[in-house]
mmCIF file of C-alpha atoms and ligand atoms in Angstrom:
data_model
loop_
_atom_site.group_PDB
_atom_site.id
_atom_site.type_symbol
_atom_site.label_atom_id
_atom_site.label_comp_id
_atom_site.label_asym_id
_atom_site.label_seq_id
_atom_site.Cartn_x
_atom_site.Cartn_y
_atom_site.Cartn_z
ATOM 1 C CA MET A 238 11.816 23.271 130.225
ATOM 2 C CA LYS A 239 15.593 23.694 127.651
ATOM 3 C CA VAL A 240 18.503 24.925 130.330
ATOM 4 C CA ALA A 241 21.602 27.188 128.121
ATOM 5 C CA ILE A 242 24.437 26.994 130.765
ATOM 6 C CA ILE A 243 27.041 28.771 129.738
ATOM 7 C CA GLY A 244 30.720 28.155 131.055
ATOM 8 C CA ALA A 245 29.480 25.075 132.111
ATOM 9 C CA GLY A 246 33.768 23.364 132.560
ATOM 10 C CA GLY A 247 33.719 26.388 135.393
ATOM 11 C CA LEU A 248 32.577 25.455 139.480
ATOM 12 C CA VAL A 249 29.186 26.953 139.388
ATOM 13 C CA GLY A 250 28.772 25.721 135.486
ATOM 14 C CA LYS A 251 29.431 21.777 136.292
ATOM 15 C CA GLU A 252 26.771 22.204 139.487
ATOM 16 C CA PHE A 253 24.236 24.011 137.811
ATOM 17 C CA THR A 254 24.594 21.306 134.896
ATOM 18 C CA ARG A 255 24.506 18.257 137.063
ATOM 19 C CA HIS A 256 21.377 19.882 139.219
ATOM 20 C CA PHE A 257 19.283 21.101 136.457
ATOM 21 C CA SER A 258 20.357 17.748 135.122
ATOM 22 C CA ASN A 259 17.900 15.889 137.250
ATOM 23 C CA GLU A 260 15.050 18.121 136.204
ATOM 24 C CA HIS A 261 15.223 19.830 132.695
ATOM 25 C CA GLU A 262 17.203 19.087 129.288
ATOM 26 C CA VAL A 263 20.257 20.396 129.123
ATOM 27 C CA LEU A 264 23.152 22.427 127.016
ATOM 28 C CA PRO A 265 26.120 22.515 129.216
ATOM 29 C CA LEU A 266 28.568 24.413 127.190
ATOM 30 C CA THR A 267 32.136 25.270 127.788
ATOM 31 C CA HIS A 268 34.932 27.638 126.655
ATOM 32 C CA ASN A 269 35.771 25.322 123.922
ATOM 33 C CA ASP A 270 32.183 24.980 122.740
ATOM 34 C CA LEU A 271 30.949 29.132 122.416
ATOM 35 C CA ASP A 272 33.300 31.909 123.385
ATOM 36 C CA VAL A 273 30.878 34.248 125.132
ATOM 37 C CA THR A 274 33.183 36.696 123.393
ATOM 38 C CA ASP A 275 32.695 36.135 120.099
ATOM 39 C CA ALA A 276 28.715 38.428 119.254
ATOM 40 C CA GLN A 277 27.451 36.368 116.123
ATOM 41 C CA ALA A 278 28.516 32.721 117.775
ATOM 42 C CA VAL A 279 26.210 33.500 120.920
ATOM 43 C CA THR A 280 23.605 34.841 118.338
ATOM 44 C CA ARG A 281 23.644 31.296 116.437
ATOM 45 C CA ILE A 282 23.863 28.697 119.677
ATOM 46 C CA ILE A 283 21.470 31.188 121.078
ATOM 47 C CA LEU A 284 18.751 31.527 118.606
ATOM 48 C CA ASP A 285 19.304 27.964 116.964
ATOM 49 C CA GLU A 286 18.743 26.164 120.293
ATOM 50 C CA ARG A 287 16.178 28.906 121.850
ATOM 51 C CA PRO A 288 16.549 27.746 125.883
ATOM 52 C CA ALA A 289 14.304 28.619 127.913
ATOM 53 C CA LEU A 290 16.801 30.065 130.738
ATOM 54 C CA ILE A 291 21.047 31.373 129.758
ATOM 55 C CA ILE A 292 23.121 30.414 133.105
ATOM 56 C CA ASN A 293 26.342 32.274 132.681
ATOM 57 C CA CYS A 294 28.801 31.609 133.728
ATOM 58 C CA ALA A 295 31.696 32.156 131.971
ATOM 59 C CA VAL A 296 33.710 34.441 133.145
ATOM 60 C CA LEU A 297 37.515 35.411 133.785
ATOM 61 C CA GLY A 298 39.134 35.021 137.525
ATOM 62 C CA VAL A 299 40.142 37.617 139.918
ATOM 63 C CA ASP A 300 44.810 38.068 139.003
ATOM 64 C CA ALA A 301 43.881 36.746 135.444
ATOM 65 C CA CYS A 302 41.639 40.091 134.974
ATOM 66 C CA GLU A 303 44.195 42.396 136.417
ATOM 67 C CA LEU A 304 46.718 41.043 133.629
ATOM 68 C CA ASP A 305 44.374 41.037 130.922
ATOM 69 C CA PRO A 306 41.949 43.662 131.239
ATOM 70 C CA GLN A 307 40.649 43.942 127.617
ATOM 71 C CA SER A 308 39.874 40.161 127.710
ATOM 72 C CA ALA A 309 37.970 40.775 130.826
ATOM 73 C CA TRP A 310 35.719 43.281 129.697
ATOM 74 C CA ALA A 311 35.280 41.257 126.639
ATOM 75 C CA VAL A 312 34.506 38.291 128.652
ATOM 76 C CA ASN A 313 33.301 39.395 132.090
ATOM 77 C CA ALA A 314 31.235 42.595 130.355
ATOM 78 C CA VAL A 315 30.604 42.597 126.711
ATOM 79 C CA GLY A 316 29.737 38.908 126.497
ATOM 80 C CA ALA A 317 27.616 38.557 129.731
ATOM 81 C CA GLY A 318 26.028 41.818 126.906
ATOM 82 C CA HIS A 319 26.030 39.350 124.242
ATOM 83 C CA LEU A 320 24.337 36.040 125.494
ATOM 84 C CA ALA A 321 22.013 38.981 127.639
ATOM 85 C CA LYS A 322 20.764 40.688 124.137
ATOM 86 C CA ALA A 323 20.324 36.792 122.229
ATOM 87 C CA ALA A 324 18.701 36.113 125.551
ATOM 88 C CA ALA A 325 16.056 39.199 124.857
ATOM 89 C CA SER A 326 15.454 38.361 121.753
ATOM 90 C CA ILE A 327 14.087 34.524 121.891
ATOM 91 C CA ASP A 328 12.681 35.769 124.665
ATOM 92 C CA ALA A 329 14.635 33.511 127.062
ATOM 93 C CA ASP A 330 14.802 34.807 131.244
ATOM 94 C CA ILE A 331 18.807 35.042 131.798
ATOM 95 C CA VAL A 332 21.304 34.949 134.860
ATOM 96 C CA GLN A 333 24.221 36.457 135.787
ATOM 97 C CA LEU A 334 26.277 34.930 137.568
ATOM 98 C CA SER A 335 27.737 38.432 139.759
ATOM 99 C CA THR A 336 30.697 38.780 142.771
ATOM 100 C CA ASN A 337 31.159 40.181 146.101
ATOM 101 C CA TYR A 338 33.446 41.924 144.220
ATOM 102 C CA VAL A 339 31.549 44.406 142.947
ATOM 103 C CA PHE A 340 32.468 46.371 146.845
ATOM 104 C CA ASP A 341 34.632 47.897 148.215
ATOM 105 C CA GLY A 342 35.068 46.458 151.593
ATOM 106 C CA GLN A 343 34.611 49.725 153.217
ATOM 107 C CA VAL A 344 31.305 49.136 154.934
ATOM 108 C CA ALA A 345 31.123 49.020 159.177
ATOM 109 C CA SER A 346 32.878 45.889 160.440
ATOM 110 C CA ASN A 347 30.472 43.162 161.335
ATOM 111 C CA SER A 348 27.316 44.230 158.766
ATOM 112 C CA PHE A 349 27.092 42.478 155.658
ATOM 113 C CA TYR A 350 26.451 44.010 151.837
ATOM 114 C CA THR A 351 22.457 43.757 151.067
ATOM 115 C CA VAL A 352 21.999 45.134 147.370
ATOM 116 C CA GLU A 353 20.509 48.389 148.114
ATOM 117 C CA ASP A 354 25.065 49.440 149.127
ATOM 118 C CA VAL A 355 26.035 50.857 145.890
ATOM 119 C CA PRO A 356 29.478 49.045 144.307
ATOM 120 C CA ASN A 357 32.470 50.623 144.516
ATOM 121 C CA PRO A 358 34.861 48.015 143.146
ATOM 122 C CA ILE A 359 38.721 48.631 143.233
ATOM 123 C CA ASN A 360 39.936 45.367 141.019
ATOM 124 C CA VAL A 361 39.080 45.318 137.007
ATOM 125 C CA TYR A 362 37.267 42.239 138.377
ATOM 126 C CA GLY A 363 34.903 43.374 140.128
ATOM 127 C CA GLN A 364 34.721 46.855 137.673
ATOM 128 C CA THR A 365 34.662 44.261 134.933
ATOM 129 C CA LYS A 366 31.402 41.967 136.728
ATOM 130 C CA LEU A 367 29.559 44.226 138.042
ATOM 131 C CA ALA A 368 29.983 45.965 133.881
ATOM 132 C CA GLY A 369 28.377 42.582 133.236
ATOM 133 C CA GLU A 370 25.348 43.019 135.490
ATOM 134 C CA ARG A 371 24.554 46.339 134.237
ATOM 135 C CA ALA A 372 24.884 44.912 129.892
ATOM 136 C CA VAL A 373 22.213 42.327 131.083
ATOM 137 C CA LYS A 374 20.213 45.007 132.964
ATOM 138 C CA ILE A 375 20.277 47.081 130.067
ATOM 139 C CA ALA A 376 19.444 44.205 127.056
ATOM 140 C CA SER A 377 17.355 41.675 129.019
ATOM 141 C CA THR A 378 13.822 42.653 131.566
ATOM 142 C CA ARG A 379 14.026 39.279 132.559
ATOM 143 C CA CYS A 380 16.750 38.616 134.263
ATOM 144 C CA PHE A 381 18.528 37.151 137.650
ATOM 145 C CA ILE A 382 21.806 38.945 139.014
ATOM 146 C CA VAL A 383 23.122 36.597 141.439
ATOM 147 C CA ARG A 384 26.070 37.502 143.375
ATOM 148 C CA THR A 385 27.731 35.076 145.218
ATOM 149 C CA SER A 386 31.338 34.715 147.556
ATOM 150 C CA TRP A 387 34.003 32.700 147.823
ATOM 151 C CA VAL A 388 32.412 29.328 145.823
ATOM 152 C CA PHE A 389 33.943 25.819 147.220
ATOM 153 C CA GLY A 390 31.933 22.162 145.752
ATOM 154 C CA ALA A 391 33.522 19.757 143.794
ATOM 155 C CA GLY A 392 34.040 20.950 140.328
ATOM 156 C CA LYS A 393 37.079 23.100 140.507
ATOM 157 C CA GLU A 394 40.231 22.696 142.867
ATOM 158 C CA ASN A 395 40.493 26.298 144.402
ATOM 159 C CA PHE A 396 41.736 27.414 148.637
ATOM 160 C CA PHE A 397 37.554 26.445 149.847
ATOM 161 C CA SER A 398 37.919 23.427 147.971
ATOM 162 C CA GLY A 399 40.312 21.448 148.831
ATOM 163 C CA ALA A 400 41.418 23.260 152.019
ATOM 164 C CA HIS A 401 39.822 19.773 154.157
ATOM 165 C CA ARG A 402 41.788 17.631 151.307
ATOM 166 C CA ASN A 403 45.245 19.307 152.195
ATOM 167 C CA LEU A 404 44.562 19.246 155.664
ATOM 168 C CA TYR A 405 43.393 16.091 155.534
ATOM 169 C CA ALA A 406 47.299 15.204 153.532
ATOM 170 C CA GLY A 407 49.287 16.560 155.961
ATOM 171 C CA ASN A 408 50.495 19.605 153.303
ATOM 172 C CA LYS A 409 50.839 22.821 154.864
ATOM 173 C CA ILE A 410 48.393 25.656 153.601
ATOM 174 C CA ARG A 411 49.118 29.368 154.160
ATOM 175 C CA ALA A 412 45.886 31.322 155.676
ATOM 176 C CA ILE A 413 44.455 34.475 154.540
ATOM 177 C CA LYS A 414 43.578 35.591 158.235
ATOM 178 C CA ASP A 415 42.661 39.690 157.555
ATOM 179 C CA VAL A 416 39.976 39.340 154.684
ATOM 180 C CA TRP A 417 36.342 38.453 155.036
ATOM 181 C CA ALA A 418 33.399 37.041 152.936
ATOM 182 C CA SER A 419 30.558 34.915 152.936
ATOM 183 C CA SER A 420 31.505 31.585 151.403
ATOM 184 C CA THR A 421 29.116 29.232 149.557
ATOM 185 C CA TYR A 422 28.709 26.277 148.943
ATOM 186 C CA ALA A 423 28.487 25.415 144.916
ATOM 187 C CA ARG A 424 25.176 23.381 145.820
ATOM 188 C CA ASP A 425 23.198 25.695 148.078
ATOM 189 C CA LEU A 426 24.547 28.427 145.381
ATOM 190 C CA VAL A 427 22.550 26.169 142.552
ATOM 191 C CA LEU A 428 19.572 24.851 145.585
ATOM 192 C CA ARG A 429 18.614 28.574 145.910
ATOM 193 C CA PHE A 430 18.471 29.518 142.435
ATOM 194 C CA SER A 431 15.620 27.157 141.706
ATOM 195 C CA GLU A 432 14.397 28.037 143.854
ATOM 196 C CA ILE A 433 14.167 31.428 143.338
ATOM 197 C CA LEU A 434 13.348 30.782 139.366
ATOM 198 C CA ILE A 435 10.013 28.824 140.433
ATOM 199 C CA LEU A 436 8.263 32.135 141.783
ATOM 200 C CA ARG A 437 10.038 33.804 138.830
ATOM 201 C CA HIS A 438 11.227 37.297 140.939
ATOM 202 C CA TYR A 439 13.335 39.545 138.805
ATOM 203 C CA GLY A 440 15.787 41.281 140.338
ATOM 204 C CA THR A 441 19.441 41.590 142.240
ATOM 205 C CA TYR A 442 19.846 38.517 144.852
ATOM 206 C CA HIS A 443 22.891 37.315 146.919
ATOM 207 C CA VAL A 444 23.734 34.196 147.596
ATOM 208 C CA VAL A 445 25.328 32.779 150.284
ATOM 209 C CA ASN A 446 25.743 30.780 153.176
ATOM 210 C CA SER A 447 25.597 32.927 156.811
ATOM 211 C CA ASP A 448 27.776 34.499 158.742
ATOM 212 C CA ARG A 449 31.648 34.894 157.546
ATOM 213 C CA CYS A 450 34.515 33.479 157.407
ATOM 214 C CA SER A 451 38.249 34.825 156.836
ATOM 215 C CA TYR A 452 40.491 31.708 154.882
ATOM 216 C CA TYR A 453 41.697 30.873 158.258
ATOM 217 C CA ASP A 454 38.573 30.682 159.422
ATOM 218 C CA PHE A 455 37.774 28.504 157.102
ATOM 219 C CA ALA A 456 40.821 26.516 156.862
ATOM 220 C CA LEU A 457 40.432 25.953 160.576
ATOM 221 C CA GLU A 458 36.806 23.953 160.065
ATOM 222 C CA ALA A 459 37.969 22.594 157.440
ATOM 223 C CA GLY A 460 40.093 20.573 160.068
ATOM 224 C CA ARG A 461 38.609 20.738 162.787
ATOM 225 C CA VAL A 462 35.307 18.779 160.996
ATOM 226 C CA LEU A 463 38.308 16.250 160.075
ATOM 227 C CA LYS A 464 39.028 15.878 164.273
ATOM 228 C CA ILE A 465 42.178 17.464 162.837
ATOM 229 C CA ALA A 466 44.375 17.408 166.605
ATOM 230 C CA ASP A 467 44.597 21.851 167.245
ATOM 231 C CA SER A 468 48.170 21.026 167.593
ATOM 232 C CA GLU A 469 48.042 20.061 164.269
ATOM 233 C CA LEU A 470 46.192 22.211 162.703
ATOM 234 C CA LYS A 471 48.567 25.566 164.474
ATOM 235 C CA ARG A 472 51.259 22.825 162.333
ATOM 236 C CA LEU A 473 49.531 23.018 159.086
ATOM 237 C CA ILE A 474 47.906 26.131 158.765
ATOM 238 C CA GLU A 475 49.741 29.165 158.587
ATOM 239 C CA PRO A 476 47.879 32.378 159.345
ATOM 240 C CA VAL A 477 48.876 35.021 156.874
ATOM 241 C CA ASP A 478 48.442 38.513 155.791
ATOM 242 C CA LEU A 479 46.723 39.108 152.600
ATOM 243 C CA CYS A 480 50.463 41.465 151.502
ATOM 244 C CA ALA A 481 52.729 38.522 152.094
ATOM 245 C CA LEU A 482 50.725 36.682 148.670
ATOM 246 C CA GLN A 483 51.634 39.606 146.904
ATOM 247 C CA LEU A 484 47.699 38.593 144.825
ATOM 248 C CA ILE A 485 48.202 40.107 141.494
ATOM 249 C CA ALA A 486 45.079 42.509 142.197
ATOM 250 C CA ASN A 487 44.117 43.715 145.209
ATOM 251 C CA ARG A 488 41.411 41.807 147.034
ATOM 252 C CA PRO A 489 37.809 43.827 149.594
ATOM 253 C CA ARG A 490 38.726 43.108 152.657
ATOM 254 C CA TYR A 491 35.618 42.758 154.223
ATOM 255 C CA THR A 492 32.529 41.642 152.036
ATOM 256 C CA PRO A 493 30.214 39.553 153.875
ATOM 257 C CA MET A 494 26.643 39.810 151.887
ATOM 258 C CA HIS A 495 22.605 39.011 153.297
ATOM 259 C CA CYS A 496 19.842 38.833 150.881
ATOM 260 C CA ILE A 497 17.381 41.277 151.515
ATOM 261 C CA VAL A 498 15.901 40.104 148.307
ATOM 262 C CA SER A 499 15.021 37.073 149.149
ATOM 263 C CA GLU A 500 13.840 37.096 152.639
ATOM 264 C CA GLU A 501 10.893 39.408 150.714
ATOM 265 C CA ILE A 502 10.364 36.531 149.075
ATOM 266 C CA GLY A 503 9.675 34.138 151.521
ATOM 267 C CA LEU A 504 13.111 32.513 151.411
ATOM 268 C CA ALA A 505 14.840 32.333 154.339
ATOM 269 C CA PRO A 506 18.951 32.474 154.494
ATOM 270 C CA LEU A 507 20.837 29.960 153.001
ATOM 271 C CA ARG A 508 22.241 27.597 156.801
ATOM 272 C CA ASN A 509 25.239 28.798 157.536
ATOM 273 C CA TRP A 510 29.214 28.258 155.949
ATOM 274 C CA ARG A 511 30.734 25.552 158.844
ATOM 275 C CA ARG A 512 26.852 23.453 158.396
ATOM 276 C CA ALA A 513 27.471 23.740 154.243
ATOM 277 C CA LEU A 514 31.145 22.629 155.004
ATOM 278 C CA ALA A 515 30.608 20.367 157.453
ATOM 279 C CA GLU A 516 28.047 18.330 154.136
ATOM 280 C CA TYR A 517 30.426 18.821 151.694
ATOM 281 C CA ILE A 518 33.453 17.000 153.792
ATOM 282 C CA GLN A 519 31.195 14.010 153.836
ATOM 283 C CA ASP A 520 29.789 13.964 150.592
ATOM 284 C CA ASP A 521 34.124 14.482 149.508
ATOM 285 C CA ALA A 522 34.818 11.701 152.201
ATOM 286 C CA CYS A 523 35.102 8.861 149.627
ATOM 287 C CA HIS A 524 38.031 10.853 147.818
ATOM 288 C CA LEU A 525 39.777 11.218 151.358
ATOM 289 C CA ASN A 526 39.643 7.658 151.686
ATOM 290 C CA ARG A 527 40.675 5.881 148.391
HETATM 291 N N1 LIG B 617 33.755 31.229 142.383
HETATM 292 C C1 LIG B 617 33.778 32.193 143.282
HETATM 293 O O1 LIG B 617 34.725 31.395 144.652
HETATM 294 C C2 LIG B 617 33.159 33.084 142.303
HETATM 295 C C3 LIG B 617 32.869 34.364 143.734
HETATM 296 C C4 LIG B 617 32.250 34.715 143.123
HETATM 297 C C5 LIG B 617 31.719 35.069 142.071
HETATM 298 N N2 LIG B 617 31.560 33.935 141.198
HETATM 299 C C6 LIG B 617 30.916 34.010 139.906
HETATM 300 O O2 LIG B 617 30.331 32.558 140.045
HETATM 301 C C7 LIG B 617 30.499 32.229 138.319
HETATM 302 C C8 LIG B 617 31.140 30.914 138.382
HETATM 303 O O3 LIG B 617 32.683 31.415 138.306
HETATM 304 P P1 LIG B 617 33.283 29.836 138.416
HETATM 305 O O4 LIG B 617 33.825 29.733 140.181
HETATM 306 O O5 LIG B 617 32.325 28.621 138.551
HETATM 307 O O6 LIG B 617 34.334 30.309 137.641
HETATM 308 P P2 LIG B 617 35.485 29.000 136.844
HETATM 309 O O7 LIG B 617 35.826 28.089 137.442
HETATM 310 O O8 LIG B 617 36.740 29.982 136.075
HETATM 311 O O9 LIG B 617 35.031 28.892 135.192
HETATM 312 C C9 LIG B 617 35.034 30.154 134.902
HETATM 313 C C10 LIG B 617 34.645 29.276 133.127
HETATM 314 O O10 LIG B 617 34.524 30.620 132.097
HETATM 315 C C11 LIG B 617 34.464 29.607 130.482
HETATM 316 N N3 LIG B 617 35.636 31.090 130.447
HETATM 317 C C12 LIG B 617 36.490 32.234 130.258
HETATM 318 N N4 LIG B 617 36.385 32.514 129.058
HETATM 319 C C13 LIG B 617 35.644 32.281 128.442
HETATM 320 C C14 LIG B 617 34.280 32.609 127.548
HETATM 321 N N5 LIG B 617 35.312 33.751 126.313
HETATM 322 N N6 LIG B 617 33.091 31.943 126.799
HETATM 323 C C15 LIG B 617 33.005 30.656 127.194
HETATM 324 N N7 LIG B 617 33.487 30.225 128.361
HETATM 325 C C16 LIG B 617 34.614 30.769 128.895
HETATM 326 C C17 LIG B 617 36.048 29.159 131.228
HETATM 327 O O11 LIG B 617 37.097 28.124 130.715
HETATM 328 P P3 LIG B 617 38.629 28.688 130.752
HETATM 329 O O12 LIG B 617 39.052 27.602 131.794
HETATM 330 O O13 LIG B 617 38.277 26.797 129.246
HETATM 331 O O14 LIG B 617 38.542 29.496 130.045
HETATM 332 C C18 LIG B 617 35.368 27.944 133.142
HETATM 333 O O15 LIG B 617 35.193 27.124 132.168
HETATM 334 C C19 LIG B 617 31.095 33.289 137.760
HETATM 335 O O16 LIG B 617 29.711 34.288 137.001
HETATM 336 C C20 LIG B 617 32.663 34.681 138.958
HETATM 337 O O17 LIG B 617 32.307 35.667 138.872
HETATM 338 C C21 LIG B 617 32.106 33.249 141.293
#
């Protein structure tokens, strides 16, 4: 099968490219190769290449969206719609990656958002991602909406991908202790999507590792996997409130997710994030030892 991966230079796009290249003919398109805001370019490349599956990983990030709402709408919402229209015109399947930030975080603590909960985004990123989901669903009946959350993996440095490396190097980190969500190993995300794809059950999925954490919980666990003493972890990890970081975009406080649609089609919840993190750190150990 021919698979076009859009936004292939990013964290999730790289993991899809790596995984799907084993079994499929993959066309990885970075931002340089294709700008999703350019409707004509999208149509041209999709009609020329005629992939059977299009995976849209292109995105403008959380704070960038708040700084530049016009680009946020163009990339995250309108761009997704361009891809879905092109997909529909050649009867291709399309995957639209989306986010826990479509929710407002007001759910009762200790519950998990499911697809039955009504989205209510509180920042531009969430609003444009939700609009992207809707644009894809309007244009294509053959779509998978895959909401994920706090992704970590080898493809790109972010708080979660790099926490263990910082701690190993003895770097101090500040970790938010009053925001909770699901976290997701990029490898588990892509493997789960492969399973969903085989079943060809279109719909909206929450693909995340089980359980929830704060940034602080995540950093502590990374340190424990590395067997760093608790006293040293106390010195290295500074727990902070969200407001102390003065981030540009507001973040919903509590957005752990759970996937009822996967359960309906016979897929068990993904493993606990702690187990996934331990495996990621182990896989990354060769870098630590250099
Ligand atoms: N990472 C997470 O924690 C997380 C959490 C929840 C949901 N998601 C979702 O997962 C998907 C992938 O996210 P990610 O973490 O892989 O993001 P990422 O690492 O920032 O990658 C996004 C890619 O999109 C490209 N891009 C930006 N504007 C574009 C445009 N106009 N046309 C084409 N490509 C463009 C970027 O290229 P340049 O950098 O060169 O501009 C970048 O390579 C997104 O839908 C995101 O909402 C991610």
